[in-house]
CSV table of C-alpha atoms in Angstrom, one decimal:
chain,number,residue,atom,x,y,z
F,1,UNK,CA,106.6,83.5,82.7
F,2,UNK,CA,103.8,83.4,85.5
F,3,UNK,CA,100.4,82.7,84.7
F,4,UNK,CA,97.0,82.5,86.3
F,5,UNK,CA,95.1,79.7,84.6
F,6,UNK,CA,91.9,80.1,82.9
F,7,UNK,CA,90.3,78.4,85.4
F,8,UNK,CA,91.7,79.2,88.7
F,9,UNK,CA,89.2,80.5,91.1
F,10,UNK,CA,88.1,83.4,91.0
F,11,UNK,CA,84.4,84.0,92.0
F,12,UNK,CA,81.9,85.3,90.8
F,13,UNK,CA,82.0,88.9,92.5
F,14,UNK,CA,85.9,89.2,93.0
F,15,UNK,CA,88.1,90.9,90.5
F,16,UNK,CA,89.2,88.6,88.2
F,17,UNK,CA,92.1,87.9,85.9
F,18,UNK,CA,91.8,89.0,82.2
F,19,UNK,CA,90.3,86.6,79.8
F,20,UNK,CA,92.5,84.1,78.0
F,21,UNK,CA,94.4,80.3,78.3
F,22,UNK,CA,96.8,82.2,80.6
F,23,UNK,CA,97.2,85.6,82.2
F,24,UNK,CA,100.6,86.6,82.4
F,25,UNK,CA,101.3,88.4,86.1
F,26,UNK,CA,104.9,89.1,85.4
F,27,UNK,CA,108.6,87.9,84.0
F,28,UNK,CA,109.5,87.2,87.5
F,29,UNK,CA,108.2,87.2,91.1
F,30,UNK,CA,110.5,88.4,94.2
F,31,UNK,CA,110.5,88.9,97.8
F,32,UNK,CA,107.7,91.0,99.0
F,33,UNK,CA,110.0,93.9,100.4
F,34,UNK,CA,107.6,95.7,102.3
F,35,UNK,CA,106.6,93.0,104.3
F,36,UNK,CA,106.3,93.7,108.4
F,37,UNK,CA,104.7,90.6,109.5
F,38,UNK,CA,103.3,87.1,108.8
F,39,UNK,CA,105.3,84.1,107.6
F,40,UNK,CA,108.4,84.9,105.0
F,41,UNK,CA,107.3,83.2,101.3
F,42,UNK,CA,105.3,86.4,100.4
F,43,UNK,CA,106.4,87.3,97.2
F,44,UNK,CA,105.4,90.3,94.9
F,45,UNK,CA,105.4,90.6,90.8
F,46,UNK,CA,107.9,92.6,89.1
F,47,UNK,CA,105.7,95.7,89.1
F,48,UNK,CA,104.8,95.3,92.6
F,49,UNK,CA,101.1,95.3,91.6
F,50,UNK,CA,100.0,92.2,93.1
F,51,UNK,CA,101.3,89.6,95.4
F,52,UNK,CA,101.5,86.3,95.8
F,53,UNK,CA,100.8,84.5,99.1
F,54,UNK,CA,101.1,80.8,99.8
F,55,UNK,CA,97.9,79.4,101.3
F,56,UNK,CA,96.4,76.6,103.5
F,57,UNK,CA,93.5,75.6,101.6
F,58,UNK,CA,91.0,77.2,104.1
F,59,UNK,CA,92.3,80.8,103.4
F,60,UNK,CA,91.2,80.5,99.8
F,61,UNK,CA,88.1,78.7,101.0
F,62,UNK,CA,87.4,82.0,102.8
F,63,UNK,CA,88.1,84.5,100.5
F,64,UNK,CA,85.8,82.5,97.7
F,65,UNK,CA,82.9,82.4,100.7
F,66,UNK,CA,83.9,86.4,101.2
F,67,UNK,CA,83.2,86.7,97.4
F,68,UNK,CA,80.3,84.6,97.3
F,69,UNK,CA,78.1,84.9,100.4
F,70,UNK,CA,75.9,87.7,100.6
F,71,UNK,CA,76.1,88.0,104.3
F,72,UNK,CA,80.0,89.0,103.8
F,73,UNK,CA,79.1,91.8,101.4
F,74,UNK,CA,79.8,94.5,104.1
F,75,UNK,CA,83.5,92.9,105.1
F,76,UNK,CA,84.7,92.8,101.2
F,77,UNK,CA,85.9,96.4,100.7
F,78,UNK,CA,88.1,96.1,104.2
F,79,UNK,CA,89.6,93.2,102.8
F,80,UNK,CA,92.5,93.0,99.9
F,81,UNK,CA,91.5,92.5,96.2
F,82,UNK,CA,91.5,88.9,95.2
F,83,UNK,CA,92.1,87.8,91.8
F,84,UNK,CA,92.5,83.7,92.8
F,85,UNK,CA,94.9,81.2,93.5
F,86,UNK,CA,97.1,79.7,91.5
F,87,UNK,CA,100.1,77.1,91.6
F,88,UNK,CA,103.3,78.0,90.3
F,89,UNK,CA,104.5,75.8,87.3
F,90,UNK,CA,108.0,76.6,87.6
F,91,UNK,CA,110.7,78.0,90.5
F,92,UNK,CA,110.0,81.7,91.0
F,93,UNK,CA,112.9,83.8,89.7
F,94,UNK,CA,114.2,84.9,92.2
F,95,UNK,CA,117.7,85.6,93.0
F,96,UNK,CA,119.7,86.7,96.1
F,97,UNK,CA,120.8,90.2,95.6
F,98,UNK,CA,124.5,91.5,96.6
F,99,UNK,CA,124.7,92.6,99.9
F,100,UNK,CA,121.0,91.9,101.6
F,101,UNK,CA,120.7,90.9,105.1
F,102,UNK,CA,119.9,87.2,106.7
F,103,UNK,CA,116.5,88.0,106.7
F,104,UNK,CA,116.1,88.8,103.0
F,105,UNK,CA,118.4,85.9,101.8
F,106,UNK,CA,115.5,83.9,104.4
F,107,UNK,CA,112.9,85.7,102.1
F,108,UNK,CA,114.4,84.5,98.9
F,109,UNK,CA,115.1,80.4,100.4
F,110,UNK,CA,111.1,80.7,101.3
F,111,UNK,CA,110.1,82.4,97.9
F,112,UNK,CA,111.8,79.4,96.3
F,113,UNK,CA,109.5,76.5,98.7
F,114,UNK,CA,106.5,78.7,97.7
F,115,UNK,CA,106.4,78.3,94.5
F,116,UNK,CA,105.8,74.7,95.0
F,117,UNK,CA,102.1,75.3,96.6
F,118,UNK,CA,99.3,76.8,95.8
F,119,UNK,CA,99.4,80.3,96.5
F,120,UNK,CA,96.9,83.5,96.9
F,121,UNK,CA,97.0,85.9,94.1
F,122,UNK,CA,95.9,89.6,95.8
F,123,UNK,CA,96.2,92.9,95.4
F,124,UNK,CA,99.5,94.4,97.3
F,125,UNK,CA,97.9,97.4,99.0
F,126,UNK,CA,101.1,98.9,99.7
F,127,UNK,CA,101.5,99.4,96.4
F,128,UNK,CA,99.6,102.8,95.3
F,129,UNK,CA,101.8,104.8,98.5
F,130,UNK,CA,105.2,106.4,96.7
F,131,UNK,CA,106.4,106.3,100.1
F,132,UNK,CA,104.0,103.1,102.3
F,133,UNK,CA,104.4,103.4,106.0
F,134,UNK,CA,102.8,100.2,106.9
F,135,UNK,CA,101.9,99.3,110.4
F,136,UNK,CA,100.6,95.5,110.7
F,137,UNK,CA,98.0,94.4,114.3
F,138,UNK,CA,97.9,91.3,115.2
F,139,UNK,CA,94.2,91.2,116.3
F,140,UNK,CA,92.3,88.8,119.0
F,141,UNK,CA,92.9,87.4,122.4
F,142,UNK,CA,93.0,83.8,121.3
F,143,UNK,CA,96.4,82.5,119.0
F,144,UNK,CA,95.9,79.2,118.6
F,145,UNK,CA,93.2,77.4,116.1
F,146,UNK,CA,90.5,74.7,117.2
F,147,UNK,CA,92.8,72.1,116.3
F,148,UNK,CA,95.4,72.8,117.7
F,149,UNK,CA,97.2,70.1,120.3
F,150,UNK,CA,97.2,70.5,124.0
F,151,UNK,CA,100.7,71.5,124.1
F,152,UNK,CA,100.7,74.4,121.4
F,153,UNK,CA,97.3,75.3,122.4
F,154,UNK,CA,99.2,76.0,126.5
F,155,UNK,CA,102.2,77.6,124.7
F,156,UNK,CA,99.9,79.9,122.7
F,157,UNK,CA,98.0,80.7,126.1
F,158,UNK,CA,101.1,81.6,127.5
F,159,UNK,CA,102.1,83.8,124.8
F,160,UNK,CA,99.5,85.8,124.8
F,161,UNK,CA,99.8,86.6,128.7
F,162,UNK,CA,103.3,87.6,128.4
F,163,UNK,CA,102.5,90.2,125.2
F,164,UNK,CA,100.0,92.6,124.6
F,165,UNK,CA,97.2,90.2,123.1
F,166,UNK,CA,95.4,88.5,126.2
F,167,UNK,CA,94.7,91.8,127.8
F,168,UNK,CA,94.3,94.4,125.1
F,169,UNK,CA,93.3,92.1,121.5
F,170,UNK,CA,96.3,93.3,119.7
F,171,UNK,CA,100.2,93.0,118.9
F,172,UNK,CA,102.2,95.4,116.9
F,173,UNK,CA,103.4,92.2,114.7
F,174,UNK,CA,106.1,95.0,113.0
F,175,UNK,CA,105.8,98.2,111.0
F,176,UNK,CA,107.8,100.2,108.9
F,177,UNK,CA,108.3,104.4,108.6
F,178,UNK,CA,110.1,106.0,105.7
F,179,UNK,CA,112.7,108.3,106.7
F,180,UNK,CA,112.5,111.8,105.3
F,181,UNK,CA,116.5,112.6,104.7
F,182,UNK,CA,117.4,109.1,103.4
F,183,UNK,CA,114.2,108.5,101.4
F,184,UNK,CA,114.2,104.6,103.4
F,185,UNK,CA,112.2,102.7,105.4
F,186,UNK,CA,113.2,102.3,109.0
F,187,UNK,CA,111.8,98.7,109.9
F,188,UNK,CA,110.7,97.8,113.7
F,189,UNK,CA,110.5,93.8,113.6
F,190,UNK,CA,108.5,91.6,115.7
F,191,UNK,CA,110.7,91.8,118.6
F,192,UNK,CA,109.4,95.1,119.6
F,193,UNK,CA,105.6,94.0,119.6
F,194,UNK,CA,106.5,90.8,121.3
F,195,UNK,CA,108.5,92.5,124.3
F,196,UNK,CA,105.8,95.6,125.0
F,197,UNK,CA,103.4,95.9,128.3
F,198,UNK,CA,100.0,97.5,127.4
F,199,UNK,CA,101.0,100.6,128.7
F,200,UNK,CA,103.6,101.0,126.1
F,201,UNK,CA,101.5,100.5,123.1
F,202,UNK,CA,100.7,104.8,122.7
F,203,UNK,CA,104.4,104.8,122.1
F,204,UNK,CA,104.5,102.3,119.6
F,205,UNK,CA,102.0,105.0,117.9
F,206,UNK,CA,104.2,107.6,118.3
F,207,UNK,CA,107.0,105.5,116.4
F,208,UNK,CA,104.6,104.8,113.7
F,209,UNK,CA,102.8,108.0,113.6
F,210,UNK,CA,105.4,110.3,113.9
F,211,UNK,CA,105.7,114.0,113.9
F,212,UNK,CA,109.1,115.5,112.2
F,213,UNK,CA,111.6,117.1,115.3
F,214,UNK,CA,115.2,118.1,115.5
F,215,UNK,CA,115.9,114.6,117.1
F,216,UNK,CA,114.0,112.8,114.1
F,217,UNK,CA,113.8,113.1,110.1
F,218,UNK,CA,110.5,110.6,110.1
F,219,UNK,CA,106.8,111.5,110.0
F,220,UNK,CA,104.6,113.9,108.3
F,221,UNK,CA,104.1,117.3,109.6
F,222,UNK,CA,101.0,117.3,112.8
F,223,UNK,CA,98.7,120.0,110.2
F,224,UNK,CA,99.5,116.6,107.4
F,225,UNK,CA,99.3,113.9,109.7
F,226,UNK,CA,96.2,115.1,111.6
F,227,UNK,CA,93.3,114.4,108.3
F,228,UNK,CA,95.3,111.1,107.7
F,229,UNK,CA,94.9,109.6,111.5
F,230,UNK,CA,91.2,111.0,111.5
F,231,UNK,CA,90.6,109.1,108.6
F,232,UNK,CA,92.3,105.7,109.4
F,233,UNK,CA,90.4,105.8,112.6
F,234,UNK,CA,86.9,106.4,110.8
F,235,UNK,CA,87.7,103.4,109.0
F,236,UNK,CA,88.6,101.5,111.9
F,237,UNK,CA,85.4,102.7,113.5
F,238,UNK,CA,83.4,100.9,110.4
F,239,UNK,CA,85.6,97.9,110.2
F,240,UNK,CA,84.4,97.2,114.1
F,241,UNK,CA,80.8,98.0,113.3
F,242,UNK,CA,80.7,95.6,110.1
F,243,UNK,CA,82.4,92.9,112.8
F,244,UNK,CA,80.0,93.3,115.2
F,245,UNK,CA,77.4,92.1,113.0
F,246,UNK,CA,79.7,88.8,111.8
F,247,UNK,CA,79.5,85.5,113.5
F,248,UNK,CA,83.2,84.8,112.8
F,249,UNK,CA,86.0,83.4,114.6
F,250,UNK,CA,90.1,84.7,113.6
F,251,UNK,CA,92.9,83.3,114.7
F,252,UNK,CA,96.6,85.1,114.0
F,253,UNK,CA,94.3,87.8,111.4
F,254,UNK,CA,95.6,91.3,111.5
F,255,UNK,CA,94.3,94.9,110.2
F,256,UNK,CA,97.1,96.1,108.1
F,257,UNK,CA,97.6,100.0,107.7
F,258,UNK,CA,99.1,101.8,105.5
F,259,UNK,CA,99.9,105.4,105.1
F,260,UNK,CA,101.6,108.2,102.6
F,261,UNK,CA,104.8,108.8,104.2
F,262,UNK,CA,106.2,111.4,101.4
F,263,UNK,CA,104.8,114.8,102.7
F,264,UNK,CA,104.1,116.5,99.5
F,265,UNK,CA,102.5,113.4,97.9
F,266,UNK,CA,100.4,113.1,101.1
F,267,UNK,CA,99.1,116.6,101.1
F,268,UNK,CA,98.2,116.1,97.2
F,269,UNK,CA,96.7,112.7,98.3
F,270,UNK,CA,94.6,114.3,101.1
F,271,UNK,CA,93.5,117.3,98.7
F,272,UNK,CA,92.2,114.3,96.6
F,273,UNK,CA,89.9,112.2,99.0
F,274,UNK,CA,88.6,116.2,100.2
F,275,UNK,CA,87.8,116.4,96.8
F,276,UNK,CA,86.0,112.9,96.2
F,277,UNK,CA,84.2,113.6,99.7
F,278,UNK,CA,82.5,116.2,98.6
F,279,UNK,CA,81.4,115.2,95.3
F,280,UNK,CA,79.7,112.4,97.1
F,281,UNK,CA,77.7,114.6,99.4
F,282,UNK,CA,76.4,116.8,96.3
F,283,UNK,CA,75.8,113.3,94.6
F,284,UNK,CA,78.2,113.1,91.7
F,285,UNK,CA,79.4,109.8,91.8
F,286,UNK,CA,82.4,109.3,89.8
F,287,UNK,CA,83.5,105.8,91.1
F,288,UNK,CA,82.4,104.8,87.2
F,289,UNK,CA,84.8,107.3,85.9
F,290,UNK,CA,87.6,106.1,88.1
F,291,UNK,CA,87.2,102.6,87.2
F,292,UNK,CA,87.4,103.4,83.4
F,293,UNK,CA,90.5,105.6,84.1
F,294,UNK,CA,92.3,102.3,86.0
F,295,UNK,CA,91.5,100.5,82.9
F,296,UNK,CA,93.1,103.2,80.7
F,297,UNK,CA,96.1,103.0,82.8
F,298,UNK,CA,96.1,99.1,82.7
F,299,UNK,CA,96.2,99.5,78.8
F,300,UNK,CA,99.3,101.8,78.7
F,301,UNK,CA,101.4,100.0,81.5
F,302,UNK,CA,100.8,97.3,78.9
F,303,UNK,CA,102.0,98.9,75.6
F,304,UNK,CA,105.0,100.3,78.0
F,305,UNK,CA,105.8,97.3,80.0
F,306,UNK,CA,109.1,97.8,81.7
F,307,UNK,CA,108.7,101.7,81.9
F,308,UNK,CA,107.8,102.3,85.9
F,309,UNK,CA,104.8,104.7,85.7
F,310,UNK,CA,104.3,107.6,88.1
F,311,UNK,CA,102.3,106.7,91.0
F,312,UNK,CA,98.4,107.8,90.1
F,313,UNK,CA,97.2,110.7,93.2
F,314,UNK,CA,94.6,108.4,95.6
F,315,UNK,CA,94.0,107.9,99.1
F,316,UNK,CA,96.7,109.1,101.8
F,317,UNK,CA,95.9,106.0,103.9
F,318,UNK,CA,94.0,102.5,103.6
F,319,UNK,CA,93.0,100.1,105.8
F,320,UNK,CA,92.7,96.8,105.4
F,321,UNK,CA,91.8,93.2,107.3
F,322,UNK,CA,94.4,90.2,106.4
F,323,UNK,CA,95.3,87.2,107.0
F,324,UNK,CA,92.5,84.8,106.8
F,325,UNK,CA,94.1,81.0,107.2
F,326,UNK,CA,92.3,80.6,110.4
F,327,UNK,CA,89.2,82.1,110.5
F,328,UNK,CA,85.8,80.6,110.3
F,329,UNK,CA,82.2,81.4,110.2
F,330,UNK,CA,80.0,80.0,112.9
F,331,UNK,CA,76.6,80.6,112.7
F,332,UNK,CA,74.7,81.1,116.2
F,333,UNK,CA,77.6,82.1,118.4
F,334,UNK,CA,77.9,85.8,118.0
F,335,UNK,CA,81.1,87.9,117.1
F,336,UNK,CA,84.5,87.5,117.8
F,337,UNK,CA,85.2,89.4,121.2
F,338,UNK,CA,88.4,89.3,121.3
F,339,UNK,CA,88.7,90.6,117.7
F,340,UNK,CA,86.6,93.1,118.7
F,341,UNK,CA,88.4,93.9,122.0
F,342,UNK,CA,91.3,94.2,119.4
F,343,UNK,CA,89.5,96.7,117.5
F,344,UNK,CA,88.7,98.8,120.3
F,345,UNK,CA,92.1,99.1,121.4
F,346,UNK,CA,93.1,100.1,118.6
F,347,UNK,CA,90.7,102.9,118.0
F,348,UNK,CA,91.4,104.3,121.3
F,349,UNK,CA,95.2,103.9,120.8
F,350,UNK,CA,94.3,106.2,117.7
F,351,UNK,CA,91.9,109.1,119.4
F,352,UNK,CA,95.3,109.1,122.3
F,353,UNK,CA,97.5,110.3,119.0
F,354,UNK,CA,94.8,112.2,117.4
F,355,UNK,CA,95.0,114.5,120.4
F,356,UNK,CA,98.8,114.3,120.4
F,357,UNK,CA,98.8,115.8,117.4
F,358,UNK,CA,96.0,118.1,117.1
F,359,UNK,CA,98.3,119.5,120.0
F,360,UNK,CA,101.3,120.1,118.1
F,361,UNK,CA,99.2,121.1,114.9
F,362,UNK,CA,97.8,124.1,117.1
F,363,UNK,CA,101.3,124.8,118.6
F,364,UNK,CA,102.7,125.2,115.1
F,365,UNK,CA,99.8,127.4,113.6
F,366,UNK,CA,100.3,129.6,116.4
F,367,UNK,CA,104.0,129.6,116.1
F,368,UNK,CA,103.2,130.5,112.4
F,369,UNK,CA,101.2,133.9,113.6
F,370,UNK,CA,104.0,135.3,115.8
């Protein structure tokens, strides 16, 4: 059994664990299997809730500051859920699986060195989407930390010439996109990211943001897809603004999205967050209600633990900032450009497929009248 101690840190302002000596996350911990970038070692409770991340000491450090200081209250909702760290008491239970790949049986052998060190426990975003197409950007112009030695910090320099990062802020670190007639993900691994010019980073959009053809069974229909791309790039929009206003630096952080790839659970999704939109604009606020329905559900997945529950109708898409084991306040020198940069490459890469697609969305309405 896994446990977050009593008096692992949480702070005050984060969600934090239920009351108790010990709060039990799960029987067992595994692999995160949706994972498209970072280090392997990421691993994910039975119910897929939560997951578990080992830490360097200053990536907890950060996410207590992001909890506690009151000039990071506008960065907290872009950032994942944290519940607190913990160390694992015993081995995770994990076990290699029949038949998985080298790079799973990798994820297990790391899962195992994990649960030696302290570790992150945070929500897994992914884990509301029936369907997650997850899409992970590698963010800043800079890849190498303050500390680092002369030699790493020239190979890190060199790096980021030869991909996508030095000129443009970002790297498509990996993504995944569920395919429609097998009801799988299709991965796209590092190697893709790492071998791109700039010029070729609209089609790595069109690979994660695809449109259903004869030649392809991924992707959401252009009329579905449109509402969902407009959204992620409004978010994008106010992740840059709140950014702006930080005196930050991040090294090797990325801004994960994620997106409904099942088509009718998308369209229900999106009919949702219509829904919720305009009940905020006429004032009725029912974040209250929400919350009290989460804990409802929290209460029966408890009474029926084992039973998987149907996914509960949310947001199509969410966006969210990661990966925070090098990143640093500091006061007096402004924003992070090259973050920034980042940012603004990515929000034009998404107005470039918005208009793709409001393309093909018009195409097929009029093919629809005739």
């Amino acid at each position: 059994m896994l446990s977050v101690p009593a008096t692992s840190s949480a702070p005050s302002g984060a969600s934090t664990p239920r009351s108790g000596a010990h709060t039990p996350l799960s029987g067992s911990i595994t692999p995160l299997s949706s994972q498209v970038g970072g280090h392997l070692g990421v691993q994910s409770t039975a119910d897929g809730s939560l997951i578990i991340k080992p830490s360097l000491p200053a990536e907890a450090s950060f996410y207590q500051q992001l909890a506690a200081d009151a000039k990071l209250a506008d960065l907290r909702p872009f950032t994942p859920k944290f519940l607190g760290t913990l160390t694992l008491e015993e081995r995770a239970a994990v076990e290699r699986v029949e038949g998985k790949g080298e790079d799973e049986a990798k994820g297990v052998s790391e899962a195992y060195k994990a649960a030696e060190k302290e570790s992150l426990v945070l929500e897994n975003v992914s884990h509301a989407f029936a369907r997650p197409n997850i899409l992970d950007i590698k963010l800043g112009t800079v890849l190498y930390d303050e500390g680092a030695t002369p030699e790493k910090r020239a190979r890190m320099e060199e790096t980021a010439r030869k991909t996508t990062s030095a000129e443009t802020g970002v790297r498509l670190t990996g993504f995944q996109v569920y395919d429609n007639n097998t009801g799988k993900p299709v991965p796209t691994g590092k190697e893709y990211g790492k071998s791109i010019k700039p010029a070729d980073l609209p089609d790595g959009m069109r690979r994660f943001f695809p449109v259903p053809s004869s030649s392809s069974s991924q992707g959401l229909p252009a009329p579905t897809l449109l509402p969902i791309l407009e959204g992620i790039r409004d978010i994008v929009e106010q992740l840059r603004e709140v950014l702006s206003e930080i005196e930050l630096r991040m090294v090797g952080g990325s801004v994960l999205i994620v997106y409904e790839g099942e088509v009718k659970r998308a369209e229900e999704c999106m009919k949702w967050l219509e829904e919720k939109m305009e009940k905020a604009e006429q004032g009725d606020d029912d974040e209250e209600e929400d919350e009290e329905e989460e804990e409802s559900e929290d209460e029966d997945g408890e009474e029926e633990e084992g039973k998987e529950k149907p996914k509960k109708v949310g947001s199509p898409f969410a966006v969210k900032l990661i990966d925070f084991a090098h990143t640093r306040l500091v006061p007096g020198e402004g924003p992070d450009k090259g973050v920034l940069l980042g940012l603004d490459t990515t929000l034009r890469l998404l107005n470039g497929r918005i208009e793709e697609v409001e393309k093909l969305a018009d195409e097929q309405s009029e093919g629809e009248k005739q």
